[in-house]
Short mmCIF file of C-alpha atoms in Angstrom, two decimals:
data_model
loop_
_atom_site.label_atom_id
_atom_site.label_comp_id
_atom_site.label_asym_id
_atom_site.label_seq_id
_atom_site.Cartn_x
_atom_site.Cartn_y
_atom_site.Cartn_z
CA MET A 26 -3.03 -4.45 -19.73
CA ALA A 27 -1.02 -4.56 -16.48
CA LEU A 28 1.35 -7.32 -15.47
CA ILE A 29 3.70 -8.13 -12.59
CA ASP A 30 6.04 -11.06 -13.18
CA PHE A 31 8.65 -11.99 -10.55
CA ASP A 32 11.11 -14.80 -11.20
CA SER A 33 13.35 -15.77 -8.26
CA VAL A 34 13.60 -12.14 -7.10
CA THR A 35 16.09 -11.60 -4.29
CA VAL A 36 16.99 -8.35 -2.50
CA ASP A 37 20.15 -8.07 -0.38
CA PHE A 38 21.24 -5.06 1.66
CA PRO A 39 24.94 -4.75 2.58
CA ILE A 40 25.53 -3.46 6.12
CA TYR A 41 28.83 -1.71 6.71
CA ASN A 42 30.54 -0.79 10.00
CA THR A 43 28.99 -3.71 11.84
CA SER A 44 31.99 -4.45 14.06
CA GLY A 45 30.55 -2.41 16.90
CA ARG A 46 27.13 -4.07 16.84
CA SER A 47 26.31 -6.42 19.62
CA LEU A 48 25.37 -10.04 19.11
CA LYS A 49 22.03 -9.27 20.70
CA LYS A 50 21.18 -6.68 18.03
CA ARG A 51 22.21 -9.00 15.24
CA LEU A 52 20.10 -11.82 16.64
CA LEU A 53 17.17 -9.41 16.90
CA GLN A 54 17.52 -8.57 13.20
CA VAL A 55 17.30 -12.23 12.32
CA ALA A 56 14.27 -12.78 14.54
CA THR A 57 12.28 -9.84 13.15
CA GLY A 58 13.16 -9.71 9.47
CA GLY A 59 15.68 -10.73 6.86
CA ARG A 60 18.48 -13.26 7.23
CA LEU A 61 22.09 -12.28 7.93
CA SER A 62 25.05 -13.60 5.95
CA HIS A 63 28.44 -12.42 4.69
CA ASP A 64 29.71 -11.78 1.19
CA PRO A 65 33.21 -12.98 0.13
CA SER A 66 34.78 -9.74 1.41
CA GLY A 67 33.25 -10.20 4.86
CA VAL A 68 30.57 -7.48 4.55
CA VAL A 69 27.39 -8.37 6.45
CA ILE A 70 24.42 -8.91 4.12
CA VAL A 71 20.77 -8.73 5.17
CA ARG A 72 18.61 -10.74 2.78
CA ALA A 73 15.27 -8.93 2.77
CA LEU A 74 13.63 -10.96 -0.01
CA GLU A 75 14.62 -14.42 -1.19
CA GLN A 76 13.65 -16.22 -4.40
CA LEU A 77 10.18 -14.69 -4.84
CA THR A 78 8.35 -16.10 -7.86
CA PHE A 79 4.77 -15.12 -8.74
CA GLU A 80 2.71 -13.47 -11.47
CA LEU A 81 -0.14 -10.97 -11.11
CA GLY A 82 -2.49 -9.95 -13.89
CA ASP A 83 -5.45 -7.69 -14.61
CA GLY A 84 -8.25 -7.83 -12.08
CA GLU A 85 -6.19 -9.20 -9.18
CA ARG A 86 -6.39 -7.64 -5.71
CA VAL A 87 -3.53 -9.10 -3.72
CA ALA A 88 -2.94 -8.85 0.03
CA LEU A 89 0.57 -9.13 1.45
CA ILE A 90 0.50 -10.45 5.00
CA GLY A 91 3.14 -11.42 7.52
CA HIS A 92 4.71 -10.13 10.73
CA ASN A 93 6.59 -6.82 10.87
CA GLY A 94 9.90 -7.26 9.07
CA ALA A 95 8.68 -10.15 6.90
CA GLY A 96 9.45 -8.23 3.69
CA LYS A 97 6.10 -6.67 2.79
CA THR A 98 7.31 -3.08 2.51
CA THR A 99 10.49 -4.14 0.73
CA LEU A 100 8.39 -5.99 -1.83
CA LEU A 101 6.17 -2.93 -2.34
CA ARG A 102 9.28 -0.81 -2.88
CA VAL A 103 10.62 -3.25 -5.46
CA LEU A 104 7.28 -3.09 -7.25
CA GLY A 105 7.42 0.70 -7.13
CA GLY A 106 10.95 0.82 -8.53
CA VAL A 107 12.54 2.16 -5.34
CA TYR A 108 14.69 -0.95 -4.90
CA ALA A 109 16.21 -3.02 -7.68
CA PRO A 110 16.53 -6.80 -7.24
CA THR A 111 20.03 -8.05 -6.52
CA GLY A 112 19.05 -11.41 -8.00
CA GLY A 113 16.34 -12.79 -10.27
CA ARG A 114 14.07 -10.87 -12.62
CA ALA A 115 11.25 -8.41 -11.88
CA GLN A 116 9.02 -7.34 -14.77
CA VAL A 117 6.35 -4.70 -14.14
CA GLN A 118 4.12 -3.44 -16.96
CA GLY A 119 1.68 -0.59 -16.38
CA THR A 120 1.60 2.81 -14.73
CA ILE A 121 2.24 2.60 -11.00
CA GLY A 122 0.66 4.63 -8.21
CA SER A 123 1.83 4.42 -4.63
CA LEU A 124 -0.16 5.35 -1.53
CA ILE A 125 2.59 4.15 0.83
CA ASP A 126 3.66 7.67 1.91
CA ILE A 127 1.06 10.19 0.87
CA SER A 128 2.89 13.09 2.55
CA LEU A 129 6.12 12.54 0.62
CA GLY A 130 7.26 15.85 -0.88
CA ILE A 131 4.84 18.06 1.05
CA ASP A 132 6.71 21.30 1.91
CA PRO A 133 5.49 22.80 5.20
CA GLU A 134 6.67 26.29 4.20
CA ALA A 135 4.78 26.26 0.89
CA SER A 136 1.07 26.96 0.57
CA GLY A 137 -1.49 24.25 0.01
CA ARG A 138 -1.88 25.35 -3.61
CA GLU A 139 1.89 25.23 -4.16
CA ASN A 140 2.02 21.78 -2.60
CA ILE A 141 -0.60 20.53 -5.05
CA TYR A 142 1.90 21.36 -7.78
CA ILE A 143 4.93 19.93 -5.90
CA ARG A 144 3.26 16.65 -4.93
CA GLY A 145 1.54 16.35 -8.32
CA ARG A 146 4.87 16.62 -10.13
CA LEU A 147 6.36 13.97 -7.83
CA LEU A 148 3.47 11.71 -8.81
CA GLY A 149 4.33 12.22 -12.47
CA MET A 150 1.47 14.55 -13.37
CA SER A 151 2.02 17.13 -16.10
CA LYS A 152 1.60 20.86 -15.45
CA GLU A 153 -1.58 20.80 -17.51
CA ASP A 154 -3.04 17.90 -15.50
CA ILE A 155 -2.24 19.61 -12.22
CA ARG A 156 -3.80 22.86 -13.40
CA ALA A 157 -6.94 21.05 -14.53
CA LYS A 158 -7.32 19.01 -11.33
CA THR A 159 -6.48 21.76 -8.82
CA PRO A 160 -10.08 23.08 -8.43
CA ASP A 161 -11.38 19.57 -7.70
CA ILE A 162 -8.55 18.93 -5.22
CA ILE A 163 -9.29 22.16 -3.36
CA GLU A 164 -13.02 21.41 -3.26
CA PHE A 165 -12.66 17.80 -2.13
CA SER A 166 -10.07 18.60 0.58
CA GLU A 167 -12.44 21.21 2.09
CA LEU A 168 -9.56 23.55 2.89
CA GLY A 169 -11.26 26.72 1.65
CA GLU A 170 -9.11 29.82 2.07
CA PHE A 171 -6.46 27.80 3.91
CA ILE A 172 -5.30 26.55 0.50
CA GLU A 173 -3.32 29.82 0.21
CA MET A 174 -1.73 29.43 3.67
CA PRO A 175 1.56 27.62 4.47
CA VAL A 176 0.98 23.95 5.30
CA ARG A 177 2.83 24.45 8.62
CA THR A 178 -0.25 26.39 9.79
CA TYR A 179 -2.52 23.38 9.12
CA SER A 180 -3.81 20.97 11.71
CA THR A 181 -2.79 17.34 11.30
CA GLY A 182 -6.22 16.57 9.86
CA MET A 183 -6.01 19.37 7.29
CA HIS A 184 -2.53 18.25 6.26
CA MET A 185 -3.72 14.67 5.76
CA ARG A 186 -6.82 15.76 3.84
CA LEU A 187 -4.65 17.68 1.39
CA ALA A 188 -2.09 14.88 1.01
CA PHE A 189 -4.81 12.24 0.61
CA THR A 190 -6.74 14.20 -2.00
CA ILE A 191 -3.68 14.92 -4.14
CA SER A 192 -2.45 11.31 -3.93
CA THR A 193 -5.80 9.81 -4.91
CA THR A 194 -6.26 12.06 -7.94
CA LEU A 195 -4.41 9.63 -10.19
CA ARG A 196 -5.92 6.40 -11.49
CA PRO A 197 -2.88 4.13 -12.03
CA GLU A 198 -2.96 0.69 -13.61
CA ILE A 199 -1.06 -0.77 -10.63
CA LEU A 200 -1.81 0.56 -7.14
CA LEU A 201 0.50 -0.09 -4.18
CA MET A 202 -0.72 0.43 -0.62
CA ASP A 203 0.58 -0.12 2.89
CA GLU A 204 -2.70 -0.58 4.79
CA TRP A 205 -6.01 0.99 3.78
CA LEU A 206 -6.10 4.79 3.97
CA SER A 207 -8.73 6.50 6.06
CA VAL A 208 -8.22 10.14 7.01
CA GLY A 209 -10.06 13.07 8.56
CA ASP A 210 -13.05 13.39 10.83
CA GLU A 211 -16.14 11.20 10.51
CA ASN A 212 -17.72 13.32 7.77
CA PHE A 213 -14.56 13.40 5.66
CA LYS A 214 -13.88 9.72 6.33
CA GLN A 215 -17.03 8.77 4.46
CA LYS A 216 -15.87 10.78 1.45
CA ALA A 217 -12.37 9.32 1.74
CA GLU A 218 -13.69 5.74 1.90
CA ALA A 219 -15.81 6.30 -1.21
CA ARG A 220 -12.86 7.87 -3.04
CA MET A 221 -10.57 4.98 -2.05
CA ALA A 222 -13.15 2.49 -3.34
CA ASP A 223 -13.24 4.37 -6.66
CA VAL A 224 -9.44 4.35 -6.93
CA VAL A 225 -9.24 0.61 -6.19
CA GLN A 226 -12.06 -0.17 -8.62
CA ALA A 227 -10.35 1.78 -11.40
CA THR A 228 -6.95 0.12 -11.01
CA ASN A 229 -6.02 -3.05 -12.88
CA ILE A 230 -3.89 -4.57 -10.09
CA LEU A 231 -3.98 -3.77 -6.37
CA VAL A 232 -1.18 -4.87 -4.04
CA ILE A 233 -1.80 -3.99 -0.39
CA ALA A 234 0.15 -4.88 2.74
CA THR A 235 -2.20 -5.35 5.68
CA HIS A 236 -2.71 -6.88 9.10
CA SER A 237 -6.50 -6.94 8.78
CA PRO A 238 -8.15 -10.28 7.95
CA GLU A 239 -11.43 -8.47 7.31
CA LEU A 240 -9.80 -6.28 4.66
CA VAL A 241 -8.18 -9.33 3.03
CA MET A 242 -11.49 -11.19 2.92
CA HIS A 243 -13.63 -8.30 1.71
CA THR A 244 -11.28 -6.62 -0.77
CA CYS A 245 -8.78 -9.13 -2.12
CA THR A 246 -8.92 -12.00 -4.58
CA ARG A 247 -5.58 -13.49 -3.50
CA ALA A 248 -3.21 -13.37 -0.52
CA ILE A 249 0.55 -13.90 -0.24
CA TRP A 250 2.01 -14.73 3.19
CA LEU A 251 5.63 -13.60 3.56
CA GLU A 252 7.93 -14.92 6.27
CA HIS A 253 11.60 -13.92 6.59
CA GLY A 254 11.54 -12.60 3.03
CA LYS A 255 10.17 -15.81 1.52
CA ILE A 256 6.73 -16.77 0.27
CA ARG A 257 5.26 -19.17 2.80
CA MET A 258 1.83 -19.36 1.19
CA ASP A 259 0.15 -18.00 -1.95
CA ASP A 260 -3.52 -18.90 -2.14
CA THR A 261 -7.09 -17.66 -1.81
CA PRO A 262 -7.88 -15.07 0.89
CA GLU A 263 -9.90 -17.69 2.78
CA ALA A 264 -7.08 -20.25 2.83
CA VAL A 265 -4.33 -17.79 3.80
CA CYS A 266 -6.41 -16.03 6.47
CA GLN A 267 -7.27 -19.39 8.01
CA ALA A 268 -3.60 -20.43 8.04
CA TYR A 269 -2.12 -17.11 9.23
CA PHE A 270 -4.81 -15.48 11.37
CA GLY A 271 -6.80 -18.58 12.29
CA TYR A 272 -9.64 -16.56 10.82
CA VAL A 273 -12.90 -18.22 9.91
CA PRO A 274 -15.44 -15.99 8.12
CA PRO A 275 -18.68 -15.63 10.05
CA PRO A 276 -21.49 -17.75 8.62
CA ALA A 277 -23.96 -16.02 6.38
CA LEU A 278 -27.19 -15.08 8.07
CA PRO A 279 -30.06 -17.34 7.03
CA SER A 280 -32.57 -15.68 4.77
CA ALA A 281 -35.97 -15.00 6.19
CA PRO A 282 -38.58 -17.58 5.15
CA ALA A 283 -41.01 -16.42 2.52
CA PRO A 284 -44.39 -15.47 3.98
CA THR A 285 -47.09 -18.08 3.59
CA PRO A 286 -49.84 -16.87 1.26
CA ALA A 287 -53.09 -16.25 3.01
CA ARG A 288 -55.71 -18.85 2.23
CA SER A 289 -59.00 -17.50 1.04
CA GLU A 290 -62.12 -18.67 2.75
CA GLY A 291 -64.42 -20.38 0.35
#
């Protein structure tokens, strides 16, 4: 069983050496993201998340929406354990997989095969798991003999195919994503889409930050609208998409009328 339980979670970032910053820059920070304040010692504090309270359970597919700087990525990083709350309580139960930065840890000087091991270890895989999954990773990524070459010799597409394949090998209980992943040329994209669908289906809880109303409507069971680090709305995908995007799902096509049985002459 997987569970995410946030109770009044707040995340503050102290900003030092701010005396040389212009008022214009500080106003821009307020307009595009968290709120500025000062602690008792006068240090400038950016409040990235403020008093977030929600609970997610098995089977939920949750979209995080909001403008750039609203707190979506910060929330994903709190869920992934990168940031710790400065206030409130965050409880996360279940293995976590992150597809936020699939190239994290890829060494351009190492070979593709060596990078399978490096990235796999960063993802928490054991040596035995990596060894067992390596043939499938090589086959799916379609790198052939290039798997023995340094990654710096790869094209961008080859690099992304390798990073994508390694990152989607795991089947975590909680999956964190920053937009839907789609990599490679048209032929590989079809494979990648099918693999992503398998990963999402296998996970207990999906949390994805997105700007796509179609993705929210077709993939998610719930949507949370963040604004300046606060929850503005937490409701069904239909309700939140209507409020945020002004999105109305297209009407279903009418079904074709059943053919009239031919009347026999008699």
